[in-house]
Amino acid sequence: KVNPKNVKIIRDCLVNLYGNSGAVPRGRSSCNTVGPWWSEWKRPDSEVIHFNLAKAVADELRKVCTEEKALRTEFLLALTEQQLQLFISYSVLGDATCNKERRRALLRPDRNDGSLKSEVMTQGSEERARSFEIACILAGQPIVTHERNFKGKKYWATTLLKCDTTSMVRAAC
């Protein structure tokens, strides 16, 4: 089912960077359209919103992402602390394993009853998991990652620890 808030975040980002959505020029496909073009569409039999990006937009994404869709370290190093925190928060929110209660607690920490003990980000790609770890480390977020196996398929689960980094350093000394 479509999450309207997440769709709006993506749409607003694309509008901010590239202007309003547009149709593919007649006789052209999105892969050979010149310029920063994007559009969105929904299949009649589905609630899922699809975003199409022109080659120019996709090329910009390829500069900061690897073939495995992991953010490059150079890009992460250029982010401010606030940008890193946004990346971490939205990565956790975008994780398909995040259930409704966890999502609500993450979106509205003022309404968290304390039952949310930790946040977890899971990845089916070790490279993407390592990219997320780098972002957390740069932001000063204590983490622990475990390799797991589910029905014969490996995945990596990174838990964001709920503790003060200062007390962690003292405990390690």
PDB file of C-alpha atoms in Angstrom:
ATOM      1  CA  LYS A   1       0.000   0.000   0.000  1.00  0.00           C
ATOM      2  CA  VAL A   2       1.186   3.496  -0.808  1.00  0.00           C
ATOM      3  CA  ASN A   3       2.605   5.616   1.990  1.00  0.00           C
ATOM      4  CA  PRO A   4       1.486   9.136   0.975  1.00  0.00           C
ATOM      5  CA  LYS A   5       4.002  10.841   3.290  1.00  0.00           C
ATOM      6  CA  ASN A   6       6.958   9.007   1.709  1.00  0.00           C
ATOM      7  CA  VAL A   7       5.632   9.656  -1.811  1.00  0.00           C
ATOM      8  CA  LYS A   8       5.323  13.364  -0.950  1.00  0.00           C
ATOM      9  CA  ILE A   9       8.907  13.464   0.357  1.00  0.00           C
ATOM     10  CA  ILE A  10      10.222  11.959  -2.899  1.00  0.00           C
ATOM     11  CA  ARG A  11       8.008  14.194  -5.055  1.00  0.00           C
ATOM     12  CA  ASP A  12       8.980  17.361  -3.130  1.00  0.00           C
ATOM     13  CA  CYS A  13      12.659  16.482  -3.458  1.00  0.00           C
ATOM     14  CA  LEU A  14      12.360  15.980  -7.230  1.00  0.00           C
ATOM     15  CA  VAL A  15      10.372  19.220  -7.664  1.00  0.00           C
ATOM     16  CA  ASN A  16      12.941  21.115  -5.582  1.00  0.00           C
ATOM     17  CA  LEU A  17      15.855  19.772  -7.631  1.00  0.00           C
ATOM     18  CA  TYR A  18      14.387  19.499 -11.144  1.00  0.00           C
ATOM     19  CA  GLY A  19      11.101  21.403 -11.303  1.00  0.00           C
ATOM     20  CA  ASN A  20       7.617  20.020 -11.879  1.00  0.00           C
ATOM     21  CA  SER A  21       6.968  16.562 -13.267  1.00  0.00           C
ATOM     22  CA  GLY A  22       6.724  16.389 -17.021  1.00  0.00           C
ATOM     23  CA  ALA A  23       5.670  13.946 -19.684  1.00  0.00           C
ATOM     24  CA  VAL A  24       8.297  12.241 -21.821  1.00  0.00           C
ATOM     25  CA  PRO A  25       8.623  14.213 -25.067  1.00  0.00           C
ATOM     26  CA  ARG A  26       6.787  12.467 -27.906  1.00  0.00           C
ATOM     27  CA  GLY A  27       8.848   9.770 -29.612  1.00  0.00           C
ATOM     28  CA  ARG A  28      11.453   9.641 -26.861  1.00  0.00           C
ATOM     29  CA  SER A  29      12.063   7.211 -24.073  1.00  0.00           C
ATOM     30  CA  SER A  30      13.117   8.306 -20.602  1.00  0.00           C
ATOM     31  CA  CYS A  31      16.612   6.851 -21.125  1.00  0.00           C
ATOM     32  CA  ASN A  32      17.454   9.200 -24.029  1.00  0.00           C
ATOM     33  CA  THR A  33      15.578  12.336 -22.963  1.00  0.00           C
ATOM     34  CA  VAL A  34      17.911  15.301 -22.650  1.00  0.00           C
ATOM     35  CA  GLY A  35      17.896  17.336 -19.450  1.00  0.00           C
ATOM     36  CA  PRO A  36      16.712  16.772 -15.888  1.00  0.00           C
ATOM     37  CA  TRP A  37      13.309  15.272 -16.574  1.00  0.00           C
ATOM     38  CA  TRP A  38      11.185  13.152 -14.238  1.00  0.00           C
ATOM     39  CA  SER A  39       7.622  11.917 -13.993  1.00  0.00           C
ATOM     40  CA  GLU A  40       5.442   9.721 -11.840  1.00  0.00           C
ATOM     41  CA  TRP A  41       2.702   7.273 -12.664  1.00  0.00           C
ATOM     42  CA  LYS A  42       0.424   4.720 -11.049  1.00  0.00           C
ATOM     43  CA  ARG A  43      -0.797   1.532 -12.649  1.00  0.00           C
ATOM     44  CA  PRO A  44      -4.595   1.283 -12.659  1.00  0.00           C
ATOM     45  CA  ASP A  45      -4.479  -2.058 -10.818  1.00  0.00           C
ATOM     46  CA  SER A  46      -2.041  -0.913  -8.117  1.00  0.00           C
ATOM     47  CA  GLU A  47      -1.654   1.752  -5.444  1.00  0.00           C
ATOM     48  CA  VAL A  48       2.121   1.914  -5.936  1.00  0.00           C
ATOM     49  CA  ILE A  49       3.528   5.186  -7.281  1.00  0.00           C
ATOM     50  CA  HIS A  50       6.409   4.814  -9.766  1.00  0.00           C
ATOM     51  CA  PHE A  51       8.936   7.606 -10.386  1.00  0.00           C
ATOM     52  CA  ASN A  52      10.669   7.728 -13.777  1.00  0.00           C
ATOM     53  CA  LEU A  53      13.971   9.582 -14.044  1.00  0.00           C
ATOM     54  CA  ALA A  54      15.615  10.851 -17.218  1.00  0.00           C
ATOM     55  CA  LYS A  55      19.155   9.767 -18.006  1.00  0.00           C
ATOM     56  CA  ALA A  56      20.488  13.157 -16.840  1.00  0.00           C
ATOM     57  CA  VAL A  57      18.917  12.668 -13.404  1.00  0.00           C
ATOM     58  CA  ALA A  58      20.001   9.029 -13.178  1.00  0.00           C
ATOM     59  CA  ASP A  59      23.553  10.038 -14.138  1.00  0.00           C
ATOM     60  CA  GLU A  60      23.638  12.427 -11.158  1.00  0.00           C
ATOM     61  CA  LEU A  61      22.593   9.587  -8.846  1.00  0.00           C
ATOM     62  CA  ARG A  62      25.268   7.311 -10.307  1.00  0.00           C
ATOM     63  CA  LYS A  63      27.929   9.844  -9.272  1.00  0.00           C
ATOM     64  CA  VAL A  64      27.108   9.307  -5.589  1.00  0.00           C
ATOM     65  CA  CYS A  65      26.038   5.632  -5.703  1.00  0.00           C
ATOM     66  CA  THR A  66      27.842   2.427  -6.541  1.00  0.00           C
ATOM     67  CA  GLU A  67      26.479  -0.253  -8.882  1.00  0.00           C
ATOM     68  CA  GLU A  68      25.096  -1.931  -5.748  1.00  0.00           C
ATOM     69  CA  LYS A  69      23.090   1.267  -4.959  1.00  0.00           C
ATOM     70  CA  ALA A  70      25.243   2.081  -1.935  1.00  0.00           C
ATOM     71  CA  LEU A  71      26.257   5.672  -1.262  1.00  0.00           C
ATOM     72  CA  ARG A  72      29.914   6.309  -1.985  1.00  0.00           C
ATOM     73  CA  THR A  73      32.112   7.158   0.994  1.00  0.00           C
ATOM     74  CA  GLU A  74      33.245  10.424  -0.644  1.00  0.00           C
ATOM     75  CA  PHE A  75      29.611  11.554  -0.772  1.00  0.00           C
ATOM     76  CA  LEU A  76      28.963  10.598   2.866  1.00  0.00           C
ATOM     77  CA  LEU A  77      32.097  12.477   3.956  1.00  0.00           C
ATOM     78  CA  ALA A  78      30.730  15.647   2.312  1.00  0.00           C
ATOM     79  CA  LEU A  79      27.439  15.567   4.257  1.00  0.00           C
ATOM     80  CA  THR A  80      26.834  17.799   7.261  1.00  0.00           C
ATOM     81  CA  GLU A  81      25.855  16.260  10.595  1.00  0.00           C
ATOM     82  CA  GLN A  82      22.231  17.277   9.978  1.00  0.00           C
ATOM     83  CA  GLN A  83      22.268  15.684   6.517  1.00  0.00           C
ATOM     84  CA  LEU A  84      23.742  12.486   7.967  1.00  0.00           C
ATOM     85  CA  GLN A  85      21.005  12.393  10.615  1.00  0.00           C
ATOM     86  CA  LEU A  86      18.331  12.820   7.910  1.00  0.00           C
ATOM     87  CA  PHE A  87      19.892  10.035   5.850  1.00  0.00           C
ATOM     88  CA  ILE A  88      19.983   7.712   8.857  1.00  0.00           C
ATOM     89  CA  SER A  89      16.408   8.500   9.942  1.00  0.00           C
ATOM     90  CA  TYR A  90      14.918   8.122   6.471  1.00  0.00           C
ATOM     91  CA  SER A  91      16.904   4.949   5.825  1.00  0.00           C
ATOM     92  CA  VAL A  92      15.391   3.373   8.922  1.00  0.00           C
ATOM     93  CA  LEU A  93      11.914   4.649   8.004  1.00  0.00           C
ATOM     94  CA  GLY A  94      12.291   3.333   4.464  1.00  0.00           C
ATOM     95  CA  ASP A  95      13.340  -0.107   5.647  1.00  0.00           C
ATOM     96  CA  ALA A  96      10.634  -2.574   4.622  1.00  0.00           C
ATOM     97  CA  THR A  97      11.068  -4.460   7.889  1.00  0.00           C
ATOM     98  CA  CYS A  98       9.974  -1.402   9.898  1.00  0.00           C
ATOM     99  CA  ASN A  99       6.538  -2.214  11.322  1.00  0.00           C
ATOM    100  CA  LYS A 100       3.735   0.313  11.846  1.00  0.00           C
ATOM    101  CA  GLU A 101       4.411   0.805  15.579  1.00  0.00           C
ATOM    102  CA  ARG A 102       8.146   1.389  15.052  1.00  0.00           C
ATOM    103  CA  ARG A 103       7.441   3.768  12.169  1.00  0.00           C
ATOM    104  CA  ARG A 104       4.968   5.769  14.283  1.00  0.00           C
ATOM    105  CA  ALA A 105       7.441   5.991  17.188  1.00  0.00           C
ATOM    106  CA  LEU A 106      10.225   7.122  14.857  1.00  0.00           C
ATOM    107  CA  LEU A 107       8.075   9.752  13.163  1.00  0.00           C
ATOM    108  CA  ARG A 108       6.624  11.046  16.444  1.00  0.00           C
ATOM    109  CA  PRO A 109       9.254  10.605  19.164  1.00  0.00           C
ATOM    110  CA  ASP A 110       7.150  12.842  21.440  1.00  0.00           C
ATOM    111  CA  ARG A 111       4.483  10.098  21.395  1.00  0.00           C
ATOM    112  CA  ASN A 112       6.888   7.208  21.927  1.00  0.00           C
ATOM    113  CA  ASP A 113       5.764   5.420  25.072  1.00  0.00           C
ATOM    114  CA  GLY A 114       9.277   4.106  25.658  1.00  0.00           C
ATOM    115  CA  SER A 115       8.568   0.711  24.128  1.00  0.00           C
ATOM    116  CA  LEU A 116      10.865   1.512  21.203  1.00  0.00           C
ATOM    117  CA  LYS A 117      14.191   0.336  22.596  1.00  0.00           C
ATOM    118  CA  SER A 118      16.219   0.543  19.391  1.00  0.00           C
ATOM    119  CA  GLU A 119      16.032   1.207  15.686  1.00  0.00           C
ATOM    120  CA  VAL A 120      17.165  -1.387  13.157  1.00  0.00           C
ATOM    121  CA  MET A 121      18.101  -1.039   9.502  1.00  0.00           C
ATOM    122  CA  THR A 122      18.280  -4.229   7.454  1.00  0.00           C
ATOM    123  CA  GLN A 123      19.973  -4.665   4.087  1.00  0.00           C
ATOM    124  CA  GLY A 124      20.249  -7.574   1.699  1.00  0.00           C
ATOM    125  CA  SER A 125      23.514  -6.120   0.396  1.00  0.00           C
ATOM    126  CA  GLU A 126      26.660  -6.019   2.505  1.00  0.00           C
ATOM    127  CA  GLU A 127      27.912  -2.991   0.553  1.00  0.00           C
ATOM    128  CA  ARG A 128      24.749  -0.998   1.343  1.00  0.00           C
ATOM    129  CA  ALA A 129      24.959  -2.097   4.988  1.00  0.00           C
ATOM    130  CA  ARG A 130      28.570  -0.861   5.182  1.00  0.00           C
ATOM    131  CA  SER A 131      27.562   2.462   3.597  1.00  0.00           C
ATOM    132  CA  PHE A 132      24.870   2.891   6.258  1.00  0.00           C
ATOM    133  CA  GLU A 133      27.423   2.003   8.972  1.00  0.00           C
ATOM    134  CA  ILE A 134      29.796   4.696   7.674  1.00  0.00           C
ATOM    135  CA  ALA A 135      27.011   7.300   7.836  1.00  0.00           C
ATOM    136  CA  CYS A 136      26.230   6.267  11.429  1.00  0.00           C
ATOM    137  CA  ILE A 137      29.883   6.397  12.467  1.00  0.00           C
ATOM    138  CA  LEU A 138      30.334   9.843  10.880  1.00  0.00           C
ATOM    139  CA  ALA A 139      27.236  11.054  12.756  1.00  0.00           C
ATOM    140  CA  GLY A 140      28.566   9.649  16.047  1.00  0.00           C
ATOM    141  CA  GLN A 141      25.747   7.107  16.256  1.00  0.00           C
ATOM    142  CA  PRO A 142      26.747   3.925  18.138  1.00  0.00           C
ATOM    143  CA  ILE A 143      25.767   0.812  16.162  1.00  0.00           C
ATOM    144  CA  VAL A 144      26.205  -2.912  15.973  1.00  0.00           C
ATOM    145  CA  THR A 145      25.715  -4.959  12.801  1.00  0.00           C
ATOM    146  CA  HIS A 146      24.982  -8.665  12.633  1.00  0.00           C
ATOM    147  CA  GLU A 147      25.001 -10.872   9.572  1.00  0.00           C
ATOM    148  CA  ARG A 148      21.826 -12.948   9.494  1.00  0.00           C
ATOM    149  CA  ASN A 149      20.396 -15.698   7.365  1.00  0.00           C
ATOM    150  CA  PHE A 150      16.722 -15.930   6.465  1.00  0.00           C
ATOM    151  CA  LYS A 151      15.544 -18.859   4.368  1.00  0.00           C
ATOM    152  CA  GLY A 152      19.028 -19.302   2.945  1.00  0.00           C
ATOM    153  CA  LYS A 153      19.507 -15.633   2.070  1.00  0.00           C
ATOM    154  CA  LYS A 154      22.053 -13.411   3.847  1.00  0.00           C
ATOM    155  CA  TYR A 155      21.164  -9.982   5.151  1.00  0.00           C
ATOM    156  CA  TRP A 156      22.755  -7.482   7.508  1.00  0.00           C
ATOM    157  CA  ALA A 157      20.896  -5.930  10.434  1.00  0.00           C
ATOM    158  CA  THR A 158      22.355  -2.742  11.904  1.00  0.00           C
ATOM    159  CA  THR A 159      20.978  -1.714  15.289  1.00  0.00           C
ATOM    160  CA  LEU A 160      21.266   1.923  16.329  1.00  0.00           C
ATOM    161  CA  LEU A 161      22.194   1.745  19.994  1.00  0.00           C
ATOM    162  CA  LYS A 162      20.395   3.987  22.468  1.00  0.00           C
ATOM    163  CA  CYS A 163      23.294   5.168  24.565  1.00  0.00           C
ATOM    164  CA  ASP A 164      25.493   8.192  25.010  1.00  0.00           C
ATOM    165  CA  THR A 165      28.704   7.891  22.970  1.00  0.00           C
ATOM    166  CA  THR A 166      30.632   9.528  25.833  1.00  0.00           C
ATOM    167  CA  SER A 167      29.578   6.827  28.283  1.00  0.00           C
ATOM    168  CA  MET A 168      30.476   4.181  25.708  1.00  0.00           C
ATOM    169  CA  VAL A 169      34.028   5.587  25.448  1.00  0.00           C
ATOM    170  CA  ARG A 170      34.310   5.674  29.258  1.00  0.00           C
ATOM    171  CA  ALA A 171      33.047   2.090  29.481  1.00  0.00           C
ATOM    172  CA  ALA A 172      35.634   0.940  26.936  1.00  0.00           C
ATOM    173  CA  CYS A 173      38.528   2.537  28.889  1.00  0.00           C
TER     174      CYS A 173
END
